[in-house]
Coordinates of C-alpha atoms (C1' of nucleotides) in Angstrom, one line a residue:
Chain A
M1 CA -76.5 44.1 60.3
Q2 CA -75.2 43.7 63.8
I3 CA -72.1 45.5 65.0
S4 CA -69.1 43.3 64.4
S5 CA -67.9 41.1 67.2
R6 CA -64.6 42.9 66.8
F7 CA -66.0 45.2 69.4
T8 CA -66.7 42.6 72.1
L9 CA -63.5 40.9 71.1
A10 CA -61.5 44.1 71.7
V11 CA -63.1 44.6 75.2
H12 CA -62.3 41.0 76.0
I13 CA -58.7 41.4 74.9
L14 CA -58.2 44.5 76.8
T15 CA -59.8 43.0 79.9
C16 CA -57.4 40.1 79.8
I17 CA -54.6 42.7 79.4
A18 CA -55.9 44.8 82.3
V19 CA -56.7 41.9 84.7
I20 CA -54.1 39.1 84.2
K21 CA -50.9 39.7 85.9
D22 CA -49.5 36.3 86.3
T23 CA -49.0 35.1 82.8
K24 CA -47.7 36.8 79.7
V25 CA -50.7 37.9 77.6
T26 CA -49.8 36.8 74.0
S27 CA -51.9 36.6 71.1
N28 CA -52.0 32.9 71.4
F29 CA -53.3 33.2 75.1
L30 CA -55.9 35.7 73.9
A31 CA -56.9 33.5 70.9
S32 CA -57.6 30.8 73.4
S33 CA -59.5 32.9 76.0
T34 CA -61.7 34.5 73.2
N35 CA -62.1 31.2 71.2
T36 CA -60.8 32.9 68.0
N37 CA -57.5 33.0 66.1
P38 CA -54.1 34.4 67.1
V39 CA -54.1 36.4 63.7
I40 CA -57.5 38.0 64.5
V41 CA -56.2 38.9 67.9
R42 CA -53.2 40.4 66.3
K43 CA -55.2 42.5 64.0
I44 CA -57.3 43.9 66.7
L45 CA -54.3 44.5 68.9
G46 CA -52.9 46.4 66.0
Q47 CA -55.9 48.7 65.7
L48 CA -55.8 49.3 69.5
K49 CA -52.3 50.0 69.3
N50 CA -52.8 52.5 66.4
V51 CA -54.9 54.8 68.5
G52 CA -52.8 54.5 71.5
L53 CA -54.8 52.2 73.8
V54 CA -52.2 49.5 74.2
E55 CA -48.6 48.7 73.7
V56 CA -47.5 45.4 72.2
V57 CA -44.2 43.8 72.8
R58 CA -42.5 42.5 69.6
G59 CA -40.3 39.4 69.6
T60 CA -40.7 38.6 73.3
G61 CA -44.5 39.0 73.3
G62 CA -47.2 40.4 75.4
A63 CA -49.2 43.5 75.8
F64 CA -50.2 46.2 78.4
L65 CA -52.5 49.2 78.5
A66 CA -51.1 52.4 77.3
K67 CA -53.4 54.4 79.6
P68 CA -55.1 53.8 83.0
P69 CA -58.3 51.8 82.4
E70 CA -60.5 54.7 83.5
E71 CA -59.3 56.8 80.5
I72 CA -60.3 53.9 78.0
S73 CA -63.9 54.3 77.1
F74 CA -66.0 51.8 75.2
L75 CA -66.3 54.7 72.4
D76 CA -62.5 54.8 72.2
I77 CA -62.6 51.0 71.5
Y78 CA -65.5 51.2 69.2
K79 CA -63.8 53.7 67.1
A80 CA -60.6 51.9 67.0
V81 CA -62.0 48.7 65.7
E82 CA -63.9 50.5 62.9
C83 CA -67.3 48.7 63.1
V84 CA -68.9 51.3 60.7
E85 CA -67.7 53.1 57.5
R86 CA -66.8 56.7 57.7
G87 CA -68.0 56.6 61.3
E88 CA -71.6 56.6 60.2
L89 CA -73.9 54.1 62.0
F90 CA -76.6 54.2 59.4
H91 CA -76.3 53.3 55.7
F92 CA -78.3 55.7 53.7
H93 CA -79.6 54.3 50.5
E94 CA -77.6 55.8 47.6
N95 CA -78.7 58.7 45.3
P96 CA -82.4 59.3 46.0
N97 CA -84.1 60.8 43.0
E98 CA -83.7 64.5 42.9
K99 CA -86.7 64.8 40.6
C100 CA -89.1 63.6 43.2
P101 CA -89.9 66.1 45.9
I102 CA -89.4 63.4 48.5
G103 CA -86.1 62.2 47.0
R104 CA -84.9 65.7 46.8
N105 CA -85.5 66.5 50.5
I106 CA -85.2 63.3 52.4
H107 CA -81.4 63.8 53.2
N108 CA -82.2 67.3 54.5
V109 CA -84.7 66.0 56.9
L110 CA -83.2 62.6 57.9
D111 CA -79.5 63.3 58.3
D112 CA -79.9 65.2 61.6
K113 CA -82.1 62.6 63.0
L114 CA -79.8 59.8 62.1
E115 CA -76.9 61.8 63.8
Q116 CA -79.0 62.3 66.8
V117 CA -79.6 58.6 67.3
Q118 CA -75.9 57.8 66.6
R119 CA -75.0 60.5 69.0
A120 CA -77.1 58.9 71.8
M121 CA -75.5 55.5 71.2
E122 CA -72.0 56.9 71.3
R123 CA -72.8 59.0 74.4
E124 CA -73.6 55.8 76.2
L125 CA -70.4 54.1 74.9
A126 CA -68.3 56.9 76.1
S127 CA -69.9 56.6 79.6
I128 CA -68.6 53.1 80.1
S129 CA -64.9 52.5 80.7
M130 CA -62.5 49.7 81.0
A131 CA -62.2 50.5 84.8
D132 CA -65.9 49.5 85.1
V133 CA -65.2 46.2 83.4
Q134 CA -62.0 45.6 85.4
G135 CA -63.6 46.3 88.6
E136 CA -66.8 44.0 88.0
I137 CA -64.9 41.1 86.5
T138 CA -62.4 41.1 89.4
K139 CA -65.3 41.0 91.8
C140 CA -66.6 38.0 89.9
I141 CA -63.3 36.2 89.8
N142 CA -62.8 36.8 93.6
I143 CA -66.3 35.3 94.4
Q144 CA -65.4 32.3 92.4
G145 CA -62.5 31.8 94.8
K146 CA -59.4 33.0 93.1
Chain B
M1 CA -71.0 46.9 59.9
Q2 CA -73.4 49.7 59.2
I3 CA -77.3 49.4 59.9
S4 CA -78.8 48.3 56.6
S5 CA -80.1 51.0 54.2
R6 CA -83.6 49.0 54.6
F7 CA -84.1 51.5 57.5
T8 CA -83.6 54.7 55.6
L9 CA -85.4 53.2 52.6
A10 CA -88.4 52.3 54.8
V11 CA -88.6 55.9 56.2
H12 CA -88.2 57.1 52.6
I13 CA -91.1 54.9 51.5
L14 CA -93.4 55.8 54.5
T15 CA -92.7 59.5 53.9
C16 CA -93.8 59.2 50.2
I17 CA -96.9 57.4 51.4
A18 CA -97.7 60.1 54.0
V19 CA -97.0 63.1 51.9
I20 CA -97.9 62.4 48.3
K21 CA -101.6 62.7 47.6
D22 CA -101.9 63.5 44.0
T23 CA -100.4 60.3 42.6
K24 CA -101.0 56.7 43.3
V25 CA -97.8 55.5 45.3
T26 CA -96.9 52.2 43.7
S27 CA -93.7 50.1 44.2
N28 CA -92.7 51.4 40.7
F29 CA -93.1 54.9 41.8
L30 CA -91.3 54.2 45.1
A31 CA -88.4 52.4 43.3
S32 CA -87.9 55.6 41.3
S33 CA -88.1 57.9 44.1
T34 CA -85.7 55.9 46.2
N35 CA -83.4 54.9 43.2
T36 CA -83.9 51.3 44.0
N37 CA -85.8 48.3 42.7
P38 CA -89.6 47.7 42.8
V39 CA -88.8 44.2 44.3
I40 CA -87.0 45.7 47.2
V41 CA -89.7 48.3 47.7
R42 CA -92.2 45.5 47.8
K43 CA -90.3 43.4 50.3
I44 CA -90.0 46.4 52.7
L45 CA -93.7 47.2 52.3
G46 CA -94.3 43.6 53.1
Q47 CA -92.4 44.0 56.4
L48 CA -94.1 47.3 57.2
K49 CA -97.4 45.7 56.5
N50 CA -96.6 42.7 58.7
V51 CA -96.2 45.0 61.8
G52 CA -99.2 47.0 60.9
L53 CA -97.8 50.2 59.8
V54 CA -99.1 50.4 56.3
E55 CA -101.9 48.8 54.2
V56 CA -101.0 47.7 50.6
V57 CA -103.6 47.3 47.8
R58 CA -103.2 44.2 45.8
G59 CA -104.1 44.3 42.1
T60 CA -105.1 47.9 41.8
G61 CA -101.8 49.0 43.6
G62 CA -100.8 51.7 46.0
A63 CA -100.3 51.9 49.8
F64 CA -101.3 54.1 52.6
L65 CA -100.4 54.4 56.4
A66 CA -102.3 52.1 58.7
K67 CA -101.8 54.6 61.6
P68 CA -101.7 58.2 62.1
P69 CA -97.9 59.4 61.4
E70 CA -97.5 60.5 65.1
E71 CA -97.9 56.9 66.1
I72 CA -95.3 55.5 63.7
S73 CA -91.9 55.8 65.5
F74 CA -88.6 55.3 64.0
L75 CA -88.2 52.4 66.4
D76 CA -91.3 50.7 65.1
I77 CA -89.7 51.0 61.5
Y78 CA -86.3 49.9 62.6
K79 CA -87.9 46.7 64.3
A80 CA -89.9 46.1 61.3
V81 CA -87.1 46.0 58.7
E82 CA -85.0 43.7 61.0
C83 CA -81.7 45.4 60.7
V84 CA -80.1 43.3 63.6
E85 CA -80.4 39.5 64.3
R86 CA -82.6 38.5 67.3
G87 CA -83.0 42.2 68.0
E88 CA -79.4 42.5 69.4
L89 CA -77.4 45.4 68.2
F90 CA -74.1 43.8 69.3
H91 CA -72.6 40.6 67.9
F92 CA -70.8 38.9 70.8
H93 CA -68.0 36.6 69.8
E94 CA -69.1 33.0 70.1
N95 CA -68.2 30.7 73.0
P96 CA -65.5 32.5 75.1
N97 CA -63.3 30.0 76.9
E98 CA -65.0 28.8 80.1
K99 CA -61.5 27.6 81.3
C100 CA -60.2 31.2 81.4
P101 CA -61.4 33.4 84.3
I102 CA -62.1 36.2 81.7
G103 CA -63.6 33.9 79.3
R104 CA -65.9 32.6 82.0
N105 CA -67.2 35.9 83.2
I106 CA -67.0 38.3 80.3
H107 CA -70.7 37.8 79.4
N108 CA -71.6 38.5 83.0
V109 CA -69.9 41.8 82.9
L110 CA -70.5 42.9 79.3
D111 CA -74.1 41.8 78.6
D112 CA -75.7 44.5 80.7
K113 CA -73.5 47.2 79.3
L114 CA -74.2 46.3 75.6
E115 CA -78.0 46.4 76.5
Q116 CA -77.6 49.8 78.1
V117 CA -76.1 51.1 75.0
Q118 CA -78.7 49.5 72.8
R119 CA -81.5 50.8 75.0
A120 CA -80.0 54.4 74.7
M121 CA -80.1 54.0 71.0
E122 CA -83.6 52.6 70.8
R123 CA -84.9 55.3 73.2
E124 CA -83.8 57.9 70.7
L125 CA -85.3 56.0 67.7
A126 CA -88.6 55.9 69.7
S127 CA -88.6 59.5 70.3
I128 CA -88.6 60.4 66.5
S129 CA -91.9 59.8 64.5
M130 CA -93.1 60.0 60.9
A131 CA -95.0 63.0 61.9
D132 CA -91.7 64.9 62.5
V133 CA -90.6 63.8 59.1
Q134 CA -93.9 64.6 57.3
G135 CA -93.9 68.2 58.9
E136 CA -90.4 69.0 58.1
I137 CA -90.4 67.6 54.7
T138 CA -93.7 69.5 53.8
K139 CA -91.9 72.6 54.9
C140 CA -89.0 72.0 52.6
I141 CA -91.3 71.3 49.6
N142 CA -93.4 74.3 50.4
I143 CA -90.4 76.6 50.4
Q144 CA -89.2 75.3 47.2
G145 CA -92.5 76.5 45.7
K146 CA -95.0 73.6 45.4
Chain C
dT1 C1' -28.2 30.1 67.8
dT2 C1' -32.4 28.8 69.3
dT3 C1' -37.1 29.8 70.6
dG4 C1' -41.3 32.0 71.0
dT5 C1' -43.5 35.9 69.3
dT6 C1' -45.5 39.9 66.5
dG7 C1' -46.9 41.9 61.9
dT8 C1' -48.7 41.0 57.8
dA9 C1' -50.0 39.0 53.3
dA10 C1' -52.6 35.7 51.0
dC11 C1' -56.3 32.9 50.8
dT12 C1' -60.8 30.7 52.0
dA13 C1' -65.7 30.0 53.6
dT14 C1' -69.8 31.9 54.9
dT15 C1' -73.1 35.2 55.2
dA16 C1' -75.7 39.7 54.4
dT17 C1' -76.8 43.2 51.3
dT18 C1' -78.6 44.9 47.3
dA19 C1' -80.0 44.3 42.7
dT20 C1' -82.5 41.7 39.1
dT21 C1' -85.6 38.7 36.3
dA22 C1' -89.6 36.1 36.0
dC23 C1' -94.2 34.9 36.9
dA24 C1' -98.6 33.6 39.3
dA25 C1' -102.3 35.9 41.7
dT26 C1' -105.2 40.0 42.1
dT27 C1' -108.0 43.9 40.9
dA28 C1' -110.2 47.5 38.3
dA29 C1' -111.5 49.3 34.0
dA30 C1' -112.1 48.7 29.2
Chain D
dT1 C1' -114.9 38.7 29.4
dT2 C1' -110.6 40.5 28.3
dT3 C1' -106.9 43.6 29.2
dA4 C1' -103.6 46.2 31.6
dA5 C1' -101.4 47.3 35.9
dT6 C1' -100.1 45.9 40.1
dT7 C1' -98.7 43.1 44.2
dG8 C1' -96.3 38.9 46.2
dT9 C1' -92.7 35.9 45.8
dA10 C1' -89.3 32.7 44.2
dA11 C1' -84.8 32.3 42.2
dT12 C1' -80.6 34.0 41.0
dA13 C1' -76.5 36.9 41.0
dA14 C1' -72.9 40.3 42.2
dT15 C1' -70.6 42.6 45.7
dA16 C1' -68.8 43.1 50.1
dA17 C1' -67.8 42.2 55.0
dT18 C1' -67.0 38.9 58.5
dA19 C1' -64.5 35.6 60.5
dG20 C1' -61.1 31.9 60.1
dT21 C1' -56.7 29.8 58.5
dT22 C1' -51.7 29.0 56.8
dA23 C1' -47.5 30.9 56.0
dC24 C1' -43.6 33.4 56.8
dA25 C1' -40.3 37.3 57.5
dA26 C1' -38.8 40.5 61.2
dC27 C1' -37.8 40.7 66.0
dA28 C1' -36.1 40.1 70.7
dA29 C1' -34.7 37.5 74.7
dA30 C1' -32.6 33.5 76.6

DNA sequence: TTTGTTGTAACTATTATTATTACAATTAAA
DNA sequence: TTTAATTGTAATAATAATAGTTACAACAAA
C-alpha cells in the first residue's frame, strides 16, 4: 500500500508554519489549506510536537517551528507521523515454514536486502529539508506576484 | 502503511521455484512453505506470470522461471505484485486548497522530491536479483547439510 | 466572562489486506 | 474413458488502517 498521506500533510502543514507570517496558523486554517479536517491537523501537529519539530500554542492558538527549517529533514517528518509499523518499510509474511529449507532460510537471506532498500529510501528522505521546500515555494509565490 | 507482504511472498515463491528441483512446486507446496494459502499463492503466481517472470503449468501443476534468475530483479517483482497504486509510493492528500498560496504551490514543490525518494528506492530494488537470493540461500542450505 | 483555540475521545465510512471455501477447466496417468 | 491432482477465479469474510466527523473539556487571551 502507499505511504499514508499523513506524510505529505505534515510537510504541507510545516510549510504553512514556516512561510505564512501575516496570519495566525491555526488548525482551522491548516485544515482549509490542506483540504482536510482540523482534528486530523491537530493529530499530526501533536505527532510533530512529540518529536520536537514544532511548538503549538494552547488556548490562544497557532504553531511555529521548534528548529530552523534546515534542521528539519523529510526523514524526521516521516518518522514522526509513523507511516510504517515498527519503522519497517516492508511487511514480511508471518512465520514461513521452518520445515522447508527455503522457509527456514528466507529471513536470513532477505532481511538484509530489505533493510538495504529501506536505508536507500531513508537516506534520500534525510537529504531533503524544510529549508528546500520553504525556499522553492517562496520563489513560486513571489513569481505569482505576492 | 507498510509495503504489502505480497512482495516478500513473491520473492519466497520465486526462490522455491528457482532452488527446489526434486519436488514439483505446486501452489499447495508453496502455501505450506510460505505459511499462507494456495489461493493467495496462485494469485501472486498469476501476477508474476502476467509480467513474464514465471510460467505456470495448468492441469498437471508446477511452475518454473521464465527467465534466468539474474534477469529477475526485485523491482520487476515489486512492480508485478502492485504494492502501490498507479506506481506511486506516496499518497498525496487530495485537492489542496488552490486559494491558499501554499495549497496552490505544494504540488509544484513536493512532487519532484517525492519522485526522487521513490526513484532512490526503486534503484536499490533494481540492483538486487533472484540470482543473489538463489546463491545465498543455496549456501545456507548446503551449510546446514543438504 | 467571553471567545477562540487545542487536545482528545468516540464513532463512522471506506478501503486494502489476508484468509478461506467452492468449483469449473485443464492435464496426465490409471 | 475415468480418475486424481491441479490451476484459475469468483465470492465471501475478518481484520486493520485510513481518513473524516462530532463533541467537549481544558486552556489562554482579550
